[in-house]
Structure formats: C-alpha cells, structure tokens
Coordinates of C-alpha atoms and ligand atoms in Angstrom, one line a residue:
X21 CA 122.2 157.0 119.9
X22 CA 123.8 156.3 116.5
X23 CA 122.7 153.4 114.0
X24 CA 124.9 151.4 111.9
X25 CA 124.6 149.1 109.5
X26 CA 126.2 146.8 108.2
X27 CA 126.8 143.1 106.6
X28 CA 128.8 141.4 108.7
X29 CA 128.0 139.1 110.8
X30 CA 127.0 138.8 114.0
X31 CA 130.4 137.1 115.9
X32 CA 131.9 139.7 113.2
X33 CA 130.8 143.0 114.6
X34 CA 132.7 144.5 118.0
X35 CA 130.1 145.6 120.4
X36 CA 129.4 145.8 124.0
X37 CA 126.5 144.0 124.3
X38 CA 124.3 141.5 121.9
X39 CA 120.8 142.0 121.9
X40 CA 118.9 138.6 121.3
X41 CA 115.0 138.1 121.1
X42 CA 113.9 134.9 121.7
X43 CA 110.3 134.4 119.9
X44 CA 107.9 131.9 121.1
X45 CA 110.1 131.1 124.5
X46 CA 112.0 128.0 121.8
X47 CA 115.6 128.3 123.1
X48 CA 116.8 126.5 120.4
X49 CA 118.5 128.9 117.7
X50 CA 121.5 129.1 116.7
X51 CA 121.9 132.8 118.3
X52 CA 121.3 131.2 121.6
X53 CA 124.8 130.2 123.2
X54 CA 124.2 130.2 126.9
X55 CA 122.1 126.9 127.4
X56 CA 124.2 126.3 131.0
X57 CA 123.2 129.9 132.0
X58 CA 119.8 129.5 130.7
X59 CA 119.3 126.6 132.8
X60 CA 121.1 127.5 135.8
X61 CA 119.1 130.8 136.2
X62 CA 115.6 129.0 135.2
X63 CA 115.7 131.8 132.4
X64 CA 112.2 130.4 130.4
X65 CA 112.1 133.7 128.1
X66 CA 108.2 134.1 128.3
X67 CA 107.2 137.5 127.3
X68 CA 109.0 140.5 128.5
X69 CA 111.1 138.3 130.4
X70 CA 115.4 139.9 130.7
X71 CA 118.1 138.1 131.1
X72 CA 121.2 139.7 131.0
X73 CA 124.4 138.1 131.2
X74 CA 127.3 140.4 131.6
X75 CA 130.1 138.0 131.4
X76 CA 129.0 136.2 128.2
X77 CA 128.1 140.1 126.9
X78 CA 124.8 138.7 125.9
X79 CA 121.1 139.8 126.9
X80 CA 118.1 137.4 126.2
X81 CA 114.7 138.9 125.3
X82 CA 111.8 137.1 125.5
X83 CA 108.7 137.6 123.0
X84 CA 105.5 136.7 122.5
X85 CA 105.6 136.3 118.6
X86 CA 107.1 136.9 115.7
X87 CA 104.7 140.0 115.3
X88 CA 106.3 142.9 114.1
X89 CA 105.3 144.9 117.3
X90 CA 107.2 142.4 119.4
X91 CA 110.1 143.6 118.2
X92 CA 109.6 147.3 119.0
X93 CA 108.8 145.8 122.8
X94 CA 112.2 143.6 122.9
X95 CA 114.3 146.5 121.7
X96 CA 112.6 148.7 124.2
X97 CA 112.4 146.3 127.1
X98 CA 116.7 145.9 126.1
X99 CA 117.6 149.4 125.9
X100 CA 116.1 150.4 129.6
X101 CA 116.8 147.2 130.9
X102 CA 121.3 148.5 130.1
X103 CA 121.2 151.6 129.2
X104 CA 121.8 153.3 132.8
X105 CA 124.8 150.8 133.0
X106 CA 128.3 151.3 131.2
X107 CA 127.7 149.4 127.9
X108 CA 128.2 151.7 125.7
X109 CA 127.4 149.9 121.8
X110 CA 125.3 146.9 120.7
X111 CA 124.6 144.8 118.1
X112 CA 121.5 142.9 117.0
X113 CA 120.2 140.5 114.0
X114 CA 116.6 141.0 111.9
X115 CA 114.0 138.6 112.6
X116 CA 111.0 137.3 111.0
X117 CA 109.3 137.3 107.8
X118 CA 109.9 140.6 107.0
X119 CA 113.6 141.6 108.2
X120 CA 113.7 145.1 107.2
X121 CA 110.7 145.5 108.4
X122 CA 112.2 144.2 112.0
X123 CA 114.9 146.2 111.8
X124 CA 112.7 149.2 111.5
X125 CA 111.0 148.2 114.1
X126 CA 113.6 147.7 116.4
X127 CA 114.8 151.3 115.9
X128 CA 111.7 152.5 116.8
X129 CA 112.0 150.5 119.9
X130 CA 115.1 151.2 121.3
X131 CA 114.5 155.0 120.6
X132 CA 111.0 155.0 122.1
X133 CA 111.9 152.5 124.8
X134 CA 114.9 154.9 125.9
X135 CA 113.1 158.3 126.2
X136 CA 112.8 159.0 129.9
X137 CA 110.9 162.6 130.7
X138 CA 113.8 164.8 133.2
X139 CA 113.4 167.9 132.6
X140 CA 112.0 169.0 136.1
X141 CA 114.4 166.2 138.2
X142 CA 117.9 167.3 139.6
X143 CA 119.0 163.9 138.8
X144 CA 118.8 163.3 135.1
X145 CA 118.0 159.9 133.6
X146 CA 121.8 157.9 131.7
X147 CA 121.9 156.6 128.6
X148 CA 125.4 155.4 127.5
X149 CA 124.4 153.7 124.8
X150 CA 125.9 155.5 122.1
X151 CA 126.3 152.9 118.9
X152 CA 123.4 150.5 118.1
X153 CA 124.6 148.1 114.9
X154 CA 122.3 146.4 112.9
X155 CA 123.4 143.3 111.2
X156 CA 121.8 142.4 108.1
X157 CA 122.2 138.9 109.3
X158 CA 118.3 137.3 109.8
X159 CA 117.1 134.9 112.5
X160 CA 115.4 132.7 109.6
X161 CA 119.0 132.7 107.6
X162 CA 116.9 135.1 104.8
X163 CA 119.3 137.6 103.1
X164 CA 118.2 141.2 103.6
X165 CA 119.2 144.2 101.1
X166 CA 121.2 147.1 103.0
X167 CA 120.3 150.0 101.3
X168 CA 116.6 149.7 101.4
X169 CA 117.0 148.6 105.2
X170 CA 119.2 151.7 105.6
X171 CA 116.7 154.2 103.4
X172 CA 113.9 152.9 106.3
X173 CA 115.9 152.9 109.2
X174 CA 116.4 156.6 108.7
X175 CA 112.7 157.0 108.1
X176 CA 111.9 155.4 111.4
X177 CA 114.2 157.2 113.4
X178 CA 112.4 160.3 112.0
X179 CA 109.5 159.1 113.4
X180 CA 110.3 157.5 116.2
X181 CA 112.1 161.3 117.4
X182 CA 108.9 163.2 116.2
X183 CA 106.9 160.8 118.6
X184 CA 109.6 161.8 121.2
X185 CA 109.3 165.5 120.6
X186 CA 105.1 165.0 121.2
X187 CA 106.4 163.3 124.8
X188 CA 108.6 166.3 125.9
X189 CA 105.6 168.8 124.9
X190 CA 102.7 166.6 126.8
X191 CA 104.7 166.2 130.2
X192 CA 105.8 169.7 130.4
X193 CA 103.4 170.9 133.4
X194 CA 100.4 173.0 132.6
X195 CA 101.5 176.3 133.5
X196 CA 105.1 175.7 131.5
X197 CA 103.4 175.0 128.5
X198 CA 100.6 177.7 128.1
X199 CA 98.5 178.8 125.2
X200 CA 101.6 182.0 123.8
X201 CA 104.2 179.1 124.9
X202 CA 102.6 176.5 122.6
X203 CA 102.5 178.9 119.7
X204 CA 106.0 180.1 120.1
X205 CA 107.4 176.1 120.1
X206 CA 105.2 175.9 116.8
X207 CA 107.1 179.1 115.1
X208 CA 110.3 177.7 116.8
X209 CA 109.4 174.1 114.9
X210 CA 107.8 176.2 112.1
X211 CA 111.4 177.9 111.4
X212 CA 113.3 174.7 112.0
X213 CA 111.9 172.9 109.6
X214 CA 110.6 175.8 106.9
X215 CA 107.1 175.2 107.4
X216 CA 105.0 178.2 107.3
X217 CA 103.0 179.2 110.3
X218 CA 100.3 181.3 111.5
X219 CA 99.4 182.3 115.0
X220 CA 95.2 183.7 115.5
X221 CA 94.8 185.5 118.5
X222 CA 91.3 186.6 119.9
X223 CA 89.9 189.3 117.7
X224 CA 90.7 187.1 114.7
X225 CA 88.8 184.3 116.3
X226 CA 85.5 186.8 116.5
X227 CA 85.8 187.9 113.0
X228 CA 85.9 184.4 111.6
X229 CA 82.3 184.4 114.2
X230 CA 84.5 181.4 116.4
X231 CA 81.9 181.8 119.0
X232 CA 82.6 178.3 120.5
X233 CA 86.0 178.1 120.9
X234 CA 86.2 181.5 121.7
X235 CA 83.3 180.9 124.7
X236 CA 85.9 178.0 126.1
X237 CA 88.7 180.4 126.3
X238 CA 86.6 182.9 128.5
X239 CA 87.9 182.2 131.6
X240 CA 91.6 181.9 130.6
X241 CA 93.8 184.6 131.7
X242 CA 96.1 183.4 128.1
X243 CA 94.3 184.0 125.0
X244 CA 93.4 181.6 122.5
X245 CA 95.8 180.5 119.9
X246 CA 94.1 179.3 116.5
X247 CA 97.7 177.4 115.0
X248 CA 97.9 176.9 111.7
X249 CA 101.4 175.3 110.3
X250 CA 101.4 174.5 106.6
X251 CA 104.5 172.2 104.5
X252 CA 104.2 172.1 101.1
X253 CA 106.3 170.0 98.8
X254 CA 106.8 170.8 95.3
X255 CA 104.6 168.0 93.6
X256 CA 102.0 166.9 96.4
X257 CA 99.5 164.4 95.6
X258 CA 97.0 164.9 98.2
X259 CA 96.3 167.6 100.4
X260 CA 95.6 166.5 104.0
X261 CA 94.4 169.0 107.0
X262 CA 94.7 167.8 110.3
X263 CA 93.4 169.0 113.2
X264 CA 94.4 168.8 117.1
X265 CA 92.4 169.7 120.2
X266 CA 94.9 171.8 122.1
X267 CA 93.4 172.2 125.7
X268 CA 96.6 173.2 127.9
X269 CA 94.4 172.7 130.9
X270 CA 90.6 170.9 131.3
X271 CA 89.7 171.8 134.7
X272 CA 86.0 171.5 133.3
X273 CA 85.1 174.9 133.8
X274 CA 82.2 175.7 135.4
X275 CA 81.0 171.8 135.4
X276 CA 84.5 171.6 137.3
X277 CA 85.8 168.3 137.3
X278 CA 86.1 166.1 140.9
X279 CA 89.5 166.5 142.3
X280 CA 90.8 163.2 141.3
X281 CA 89.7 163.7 137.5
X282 CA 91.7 167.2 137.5
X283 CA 94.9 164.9 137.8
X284 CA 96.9 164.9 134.6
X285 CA 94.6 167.3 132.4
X286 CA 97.9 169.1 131.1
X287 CA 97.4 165.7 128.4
X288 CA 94.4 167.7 127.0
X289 CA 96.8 169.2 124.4
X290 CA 97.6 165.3 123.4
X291 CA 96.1 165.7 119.6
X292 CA 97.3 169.5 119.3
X293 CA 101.2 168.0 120.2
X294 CA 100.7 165.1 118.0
X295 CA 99.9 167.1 115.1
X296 CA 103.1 169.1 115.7
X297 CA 105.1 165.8 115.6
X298 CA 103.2 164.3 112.6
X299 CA 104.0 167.8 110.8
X300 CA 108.1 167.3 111.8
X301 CA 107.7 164.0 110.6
X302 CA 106.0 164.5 107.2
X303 CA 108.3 167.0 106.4
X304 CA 111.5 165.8 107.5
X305 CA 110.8 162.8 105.5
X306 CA 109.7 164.8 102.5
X307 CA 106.8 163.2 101.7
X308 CA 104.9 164.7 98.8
X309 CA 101.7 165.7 100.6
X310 CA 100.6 169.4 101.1
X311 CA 99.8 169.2 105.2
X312 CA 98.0 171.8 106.9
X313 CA 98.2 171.5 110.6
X314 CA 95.1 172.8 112.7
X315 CA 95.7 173.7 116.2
X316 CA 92.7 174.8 118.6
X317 CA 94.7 175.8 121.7
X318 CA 93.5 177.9 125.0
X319 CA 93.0 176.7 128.5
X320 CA 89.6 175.1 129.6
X321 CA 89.7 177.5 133.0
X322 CA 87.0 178.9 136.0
X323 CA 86.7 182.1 136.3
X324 CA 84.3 185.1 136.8
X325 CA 84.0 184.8 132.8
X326 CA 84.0 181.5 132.1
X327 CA 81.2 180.3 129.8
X328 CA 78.5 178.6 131.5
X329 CA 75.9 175.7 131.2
X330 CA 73.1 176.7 129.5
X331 CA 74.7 179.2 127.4
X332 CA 74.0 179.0 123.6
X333 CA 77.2 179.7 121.3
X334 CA 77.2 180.1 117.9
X335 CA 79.7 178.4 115.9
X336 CA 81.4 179.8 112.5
X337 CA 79.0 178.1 110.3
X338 CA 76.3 179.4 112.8
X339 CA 75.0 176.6 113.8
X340 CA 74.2 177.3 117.3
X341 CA 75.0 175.2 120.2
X342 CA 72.9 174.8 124.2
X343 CA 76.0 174.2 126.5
X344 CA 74.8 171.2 128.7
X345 CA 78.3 171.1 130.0
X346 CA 81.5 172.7 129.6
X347 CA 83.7 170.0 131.0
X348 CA 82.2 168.8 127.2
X349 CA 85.2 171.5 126.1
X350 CA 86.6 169.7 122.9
X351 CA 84.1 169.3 121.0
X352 CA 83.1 172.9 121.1
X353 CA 86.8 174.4 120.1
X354 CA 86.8 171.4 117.4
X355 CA 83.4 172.4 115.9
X356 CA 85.0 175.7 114.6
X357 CA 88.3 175.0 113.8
X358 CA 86.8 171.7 111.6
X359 CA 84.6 174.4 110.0
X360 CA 87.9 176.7 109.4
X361 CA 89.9 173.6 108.3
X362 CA 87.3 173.0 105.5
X363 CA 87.8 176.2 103.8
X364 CA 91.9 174.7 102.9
X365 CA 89.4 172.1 100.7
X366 CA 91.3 168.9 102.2
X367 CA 91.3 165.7 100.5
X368 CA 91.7 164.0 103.5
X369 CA 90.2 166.0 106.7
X370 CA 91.5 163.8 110.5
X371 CA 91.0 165.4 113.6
X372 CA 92.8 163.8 116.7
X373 CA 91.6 164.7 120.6
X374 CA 91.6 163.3 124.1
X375 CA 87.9 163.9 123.5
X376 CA 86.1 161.4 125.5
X377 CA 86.2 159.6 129.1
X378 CA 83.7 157.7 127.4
X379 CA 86.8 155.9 125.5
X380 CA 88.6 155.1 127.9
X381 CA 86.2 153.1 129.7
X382 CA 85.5 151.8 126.5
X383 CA 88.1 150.8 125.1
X384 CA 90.9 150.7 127.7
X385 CA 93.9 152.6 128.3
X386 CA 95.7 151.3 126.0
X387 CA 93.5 151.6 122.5
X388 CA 92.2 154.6 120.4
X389 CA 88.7 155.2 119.2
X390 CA 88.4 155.8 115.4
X391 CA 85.0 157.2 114.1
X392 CA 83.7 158.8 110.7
X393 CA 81.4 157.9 107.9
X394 CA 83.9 156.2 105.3
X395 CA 84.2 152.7 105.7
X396 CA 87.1 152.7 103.1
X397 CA 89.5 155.5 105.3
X398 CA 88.5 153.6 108.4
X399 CA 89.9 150.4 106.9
X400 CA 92.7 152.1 106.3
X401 CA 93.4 153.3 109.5
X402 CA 92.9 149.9 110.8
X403 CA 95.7 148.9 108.2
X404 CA 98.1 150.9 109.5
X405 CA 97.3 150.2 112.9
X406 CA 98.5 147.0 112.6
X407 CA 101.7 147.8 111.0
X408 CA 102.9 150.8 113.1
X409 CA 101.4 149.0 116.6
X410 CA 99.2 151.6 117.8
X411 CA 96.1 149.8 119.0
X412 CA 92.9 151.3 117.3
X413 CA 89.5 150.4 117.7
X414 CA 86.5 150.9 115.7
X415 CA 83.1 153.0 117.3
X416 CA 80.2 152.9 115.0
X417 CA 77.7 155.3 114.5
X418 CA 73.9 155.3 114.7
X419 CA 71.3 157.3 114.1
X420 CA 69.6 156.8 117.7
X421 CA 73.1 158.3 119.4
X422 CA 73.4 161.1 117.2
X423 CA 69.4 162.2 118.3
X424 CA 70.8 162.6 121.8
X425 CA 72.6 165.7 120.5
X426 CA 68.9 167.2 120.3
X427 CA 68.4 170.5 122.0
X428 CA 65.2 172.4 123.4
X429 CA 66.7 176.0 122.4
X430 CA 69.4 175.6 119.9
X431 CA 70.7 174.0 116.7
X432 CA 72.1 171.0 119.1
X433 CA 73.6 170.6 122.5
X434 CA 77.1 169.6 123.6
X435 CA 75.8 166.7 125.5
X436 CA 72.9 163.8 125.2
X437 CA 71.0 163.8 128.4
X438 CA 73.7 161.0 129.8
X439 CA 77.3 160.1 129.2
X440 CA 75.9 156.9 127.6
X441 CA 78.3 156.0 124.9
X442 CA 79.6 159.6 124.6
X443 CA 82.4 158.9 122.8
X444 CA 80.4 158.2 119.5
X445 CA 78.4 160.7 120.7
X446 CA 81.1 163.5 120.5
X447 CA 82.0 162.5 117.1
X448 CA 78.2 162.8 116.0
X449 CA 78.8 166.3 117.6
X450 CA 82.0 166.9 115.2
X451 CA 79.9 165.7 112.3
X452 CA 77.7 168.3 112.3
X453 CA 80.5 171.4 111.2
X454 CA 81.6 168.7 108.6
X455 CA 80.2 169.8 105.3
X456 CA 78.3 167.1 103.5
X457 CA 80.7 167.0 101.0
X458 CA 83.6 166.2 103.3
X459 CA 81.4 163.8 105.4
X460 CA 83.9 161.1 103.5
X461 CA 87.2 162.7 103.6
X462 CA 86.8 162.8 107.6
X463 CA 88.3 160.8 110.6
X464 CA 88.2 161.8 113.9
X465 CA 90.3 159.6 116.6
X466 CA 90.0 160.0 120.3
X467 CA 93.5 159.4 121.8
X468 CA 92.3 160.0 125.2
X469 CA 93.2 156.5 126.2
X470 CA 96.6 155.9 125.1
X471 CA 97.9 159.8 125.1
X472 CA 99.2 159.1 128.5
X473 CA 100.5 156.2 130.3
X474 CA 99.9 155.6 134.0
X475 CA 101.6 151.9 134.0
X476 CA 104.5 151.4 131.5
X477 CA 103.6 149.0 128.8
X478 CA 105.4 148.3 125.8
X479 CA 107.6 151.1 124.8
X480 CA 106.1 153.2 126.7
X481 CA 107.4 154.9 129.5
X482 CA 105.2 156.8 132.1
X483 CA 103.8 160.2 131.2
X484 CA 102.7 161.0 127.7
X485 CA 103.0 158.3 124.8
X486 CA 103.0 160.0 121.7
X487 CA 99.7 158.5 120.5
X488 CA 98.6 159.0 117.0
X489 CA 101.7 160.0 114.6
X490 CA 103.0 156.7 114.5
X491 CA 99.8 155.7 112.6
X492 CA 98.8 158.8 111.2
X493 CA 102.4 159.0 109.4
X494 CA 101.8 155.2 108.5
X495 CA 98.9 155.7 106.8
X496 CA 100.4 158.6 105.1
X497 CA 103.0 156.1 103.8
X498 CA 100.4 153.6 102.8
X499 CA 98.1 156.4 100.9
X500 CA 101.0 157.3 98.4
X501 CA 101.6 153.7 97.8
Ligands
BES235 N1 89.5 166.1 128.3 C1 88.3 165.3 128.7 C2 88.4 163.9 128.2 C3 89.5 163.0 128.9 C4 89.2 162.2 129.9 C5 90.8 163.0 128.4 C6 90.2 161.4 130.4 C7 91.7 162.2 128.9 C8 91.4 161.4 129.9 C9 87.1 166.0 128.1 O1 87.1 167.3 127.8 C10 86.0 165.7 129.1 O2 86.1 166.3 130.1 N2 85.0 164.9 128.8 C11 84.0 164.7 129.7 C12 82.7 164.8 128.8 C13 81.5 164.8 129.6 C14 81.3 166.1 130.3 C15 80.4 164.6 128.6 C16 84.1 163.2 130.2 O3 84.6 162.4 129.5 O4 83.7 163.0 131.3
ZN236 ZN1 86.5 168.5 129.5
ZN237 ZN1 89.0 168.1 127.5

C-alpha cells in the first residue's frame, strides 16, 4: 500500500473508493452525500458500524469520538471491510482537532487493520488496495501544512510496519521460530538495518554466573540465546536498554501447565519480538538515542534435565533464588539479563514480558500492566499511552507484596505462597537485580494481556498484536521533545 498526499480536494482527487468517518453517529456534514441511502438501509453509523455503497463509490464509518484512536479503528475497520474486493485506490480527509495528527493515525490504521497472518494457509489473504491518498482537506474546514503531515506519515508507517514485523515473528508456530532461529532473524534484521549484534550461547551464559536463565533452558534440546542488538546514532542524547523475555515455548516445565493453558504459549517471546520491532523502528527513523536491545531467549521445556521446584539458582549478581515454580519462568531469565543490561549503564532501563496470568485477569485482555518505582517515567508512559492507543494500566507496589517473595533457604523465591496479585508480585521479583541506583531509571510492562488477540478488536486482527512498540517508540518521541 502506497500513501499520497496531496492538497486537493476531496471531489478533486480520482480514487476508487472514499473513505468517510462519521464521529458521534451526526450524519450531517458536508462529506455525507447519501442521506436517501442512509435512510433507506437504516445506516445509524454507531460505532464500528460499515456501510459501503459501491455505486455511489463511498463507504461510511461510524466512530465513537473524535479521539485520536477512533481514527486508527475507522481506517482499520475500512481497509478489511474492501480490501479483499477489486477497489484498488482511496481517498480520505483529516479529522479533528489535530489533523495531522488524524492523518497519522489513519495510516497506522489501515496498515495495522490490513495485516492478515498467511503464511502457513494455501490460500493467501487479498489486498488490492494499492494507493491510499490523503487529502489535506479537514472535516472541521482547518487548513493542515503538507510537509509536516508528510514528514509524520512516513514516521508512522515506520511504525506501524515494525509493529507488523513483531506480528509475523509471534504467530510463527513454536517449533518454526526456535531459540538459533530467533537469533539468526536478529542478525538478518541486525544487517538490514546496520545495527550491531551479538549472539551468547551457553558457556557464555555460565561465565557471566547466568545461573537462572541458564536453569530455565535445561530441558531445552536448543540452547539459550542471550541477544544483544545495539544502534547507535552519531549524537544520542540518552542511552536506553531494553529488555525482552524471549520464551519460544512455556510449557511450564516441571509445574507443567493444564492442557488448555499450553494453548498459544509460542506468544511467550511477545516482549523479546517487540523489542526487535521497537529497535527497526528507532533506527529506521533515526532517532538520536543509543538503544541496546536485550533479548533472553530459550524454550521453557520438560525434560529429564529440566530444573525443578525446589531448586535454588544463583543469579549473576548472586543473589540466590528457591524455585517455588518454574511455570514462574520469566522472571528468572529476566533477573539476569536485567543484571547484564545494567552493566551498558542505561539512562532509561524498560523491560517488556508476557510475565503474568495474574494481568490478565487483572486487567483484561486488552490492557498492559506498567510497574516500577518512578512516578515521573510512569507518568510518562501513561502519556504516551494515550496518544499511541495502547491501553496501559497502572499496578502499584507495596511493601506487604514484595514480603511474599520471602524464602526459607535462599536470598528469595520465585513465588509468594499464592498467585495473589502476582503480577506486582513478579515485578517486586525483577526489582531485586535492579541496582539501587537504577531503581528510577526502570519500567517493566507486562504485555501478557494484549500480546495476543483471541477476538479481533480495534486494529487488531487475530493472533499476535504487536503490543508495546507503539508506545515504547511514542514515549521515545515524547523524551527527546
Ligand atoms: N508466560 C506465562 C504468563 C502468561 C499467561 C502469558 C497467559 C500470556 C498469557 C508465565 O510464564 C506463567 O506461566 N506465569 C504463571 C505464574 C505462576 C506460576 C506464578 C501464571 O501466570 O500462572
Ligand atoms: Zn510460565
Ligand atoms: Zn512464561
């Protein structure tokens, strides 16, 4: 799909197809030329409500609002509601207070709205969309500046296709994305994009005394694979390490999970992918921030070897660990490569996971968990949640949940003595390899929710989502500002 831009106005351009939202169901606009239709049909354009009127070449979007995030859900709910039929270009207007800002969010939403996973079907999924123009002409009558809206439009496709890329890596199925294969897509990306890019194997782990990622990997007949990408721009102004838990497979290990709960574990490698499409992102768009990229990758497996419950592991800043359970897998391979991600002295240290259950009960499938000890970062997280529509949800700490981590034999356990409000409790796990001088540069967010999508929402197709590098980017964005 190709973008264009342009002045003219609406009944100017030559398109296939025009793509109208309606906000607020009011069907009187200007835009809005098929009142008879409208009628006849009983069209009342409430939310996500489609009508599509081939003979006029017009298609009606309802949405709720003139939020910024209704747009990306009209442009989505559009594109798959026409793109498997022979239209072939279309145009649309900006809306709302801040046109460029719609625009950009439209282009997210037809490019996130269109992505269909094929790759194991005979039968592979039609686009024929192959011109989208955007008309500088605004809903409100406002005039809108082409060149910025060009500059971001470009920006968000970037995005939008590095949240694409984490789709196609998160739906592959478990045994086509393995541990090696995961590391030799990160050189392939690495090389693509002149990144540089480091792969640690096994014996490496030990030296660095990795004792509890390495104790995850036991049972895995694929070794563990520390990843570690790096983009570094000429004049960065912050240096930011992220980190990903990169399980290719939970099965729980020994503390095997129920048969039903095994279902869709390949999305256990949801924060190690999203970190590779946060790293495309950042430096396709060249923004001036030294990124280190963190992946802790290796199956969660049973096995003759596998580590077991009651096992204590010692961790590289030897703080040793009483395994309670090892379905509790994330935290453990997160605990050293936070400690390792330290040494790269971060300014900024984020660690994203599909850590927790817990979260998802929590908060629903549709919202992440954010946790750490600076009210400030988390603020701004919460900021840039709002702007690049990724629900996120505060989890606060206390002092009473972190005691839970207390164990009988070693330094702490994996695993308070319930599952009560373990998602906090997992980050209080996480915040004991962060050194008390990073305590404020960290956030950790649980993406276990939203990394995968069960009922399409939104722009969101079933399968993976993409979570976290729309508003990790975002934030980035924000922080230079
Ligand atoms: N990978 C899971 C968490 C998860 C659950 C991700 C659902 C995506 C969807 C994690 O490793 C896990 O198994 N957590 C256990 C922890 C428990 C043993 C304390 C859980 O949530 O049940
Ligand atoms: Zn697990
Ligand atoms: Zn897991």
């Amino acid at each position: 799909m190709k973008f264009e831009l342009t002045n003219k106005k609406l009944n100017q351009i030559r398109a296939d197809l025009e793509v109208i939202l309606i906000p607020n169901k009011k069907l009187k606009h200007k835009w809005i030329k098929d009142l008879a239709a409208i009628r006849t049909q009983d069209y009342k354009a409430s939310p996500d409500e489609i009508l599509y009127l081939p003979h006029r070449k017009r298609l009606y979007v309802g949405i709720e609002s003139l939020n910024i995030n209704e747009f990306r859900i009209g442009a989505a709910l559009a594109i798959r509601a026409i793109k498997s039929k022979k239209i072939k270009s279309l145009k649309v207007g900006l809306y709302g207070d801040d046109p460029v800002g719609s625009g950009v969010a439209l282009v997210e939403g037809f490019i996130l709205g269109a992505y269909e996973f094929d790759q194991y079907r005979k039968e592979k999924s039609k686009n024929n969309i192959s011109r989208i123009i955007l008309a500088t002409e605004t809903h409100k009558g406002t005039s809108v500046d082409l060149v910025e809206l060009k500059h971001k439009v470009q920006q968000s496709q970037v995005i939008a296709q590095a949240t694409n890329y984490v789709r196609d890596l998160v739906n592959q199925g478990p045994s086509d994305l393995t541990p090696p294969i995961l590391a030799k897509e990160a050189k392939r990306l690495a090389k693509e994009n002149n990144l540089k890019c480091q792969v640690y194997g096994k014996r490496w782990l030990a030296k660095q005394g990795m004792g509890a990622f390495l104790a995850v990997n036991r049972a895995s007949s694929f070794p563990p694979q520390l990843i570690h990408l790096h983009y570094q721009p000429s004049k960065p102004k912050s240096r930011i390490v992220l980190v990903g838990k990169g399980i290719t497979y939970d099965t729980g290990g020994l503390s095997l999970k129920p048969r039903g709960a095994l279902v869709n574990m390949k999305i256990d490698m949801g924060g190690a992918a999203a970190i590779l499409g946060i790293i495309q992102a950042v430096s396709q768009l060249k923004l001036p921030i030294e990124l280190h990229t963190i992946l802790g990758v290796t199956e969660n497996a049973i096995g003759q070897h596998a580590y077991k419950p009651d096992d204590v592991l010692t961790a590289m800043n030897s703080k040793t660990i009483e395994v309670k359970d090892t379905d509790a897998e994330g935290r453990l391979v997160l605990a050293d490569c936070l400690v390792y991600a330290q040494t790269l002295k971060p300014d900024y240290l984020i660690d994203i996971a599909t850590l927790t259950g817990a979260s998802v009960v929590g908060l629903g499938e549709y919202t992440m968990g954010l946790m750490g000890h600076n009210q400030d970062l988390k603020r701004a997280f919460l900021g840039a949640s709002v702007t690049s529509g990724e629900e996120v949800a505060e989890l606060p700490f206390n002092r009473y949940l972190k005691s839970k981590l207390k164990s009988e034999v070693a330094d702490l356990s994996n695993l308070g003595p319930n599952k009560l409000g373990d998602a906090i409790v997992a980050a209080l796990f996480l915040s004991e390899f962060i050194d008390k001088r990073n305590k404020d540069k960290w956030v950790h967010l649980d993406i276990a929710g939203p990394a995968f999508v069960e009922k399409p929402w939104g722009y969101n197709p079933y399968g993976a989502s993409g979570a976290g590098v729309r508003l990790v980017v975002q934030w980035m964005e924000q922080l230079l500002k």
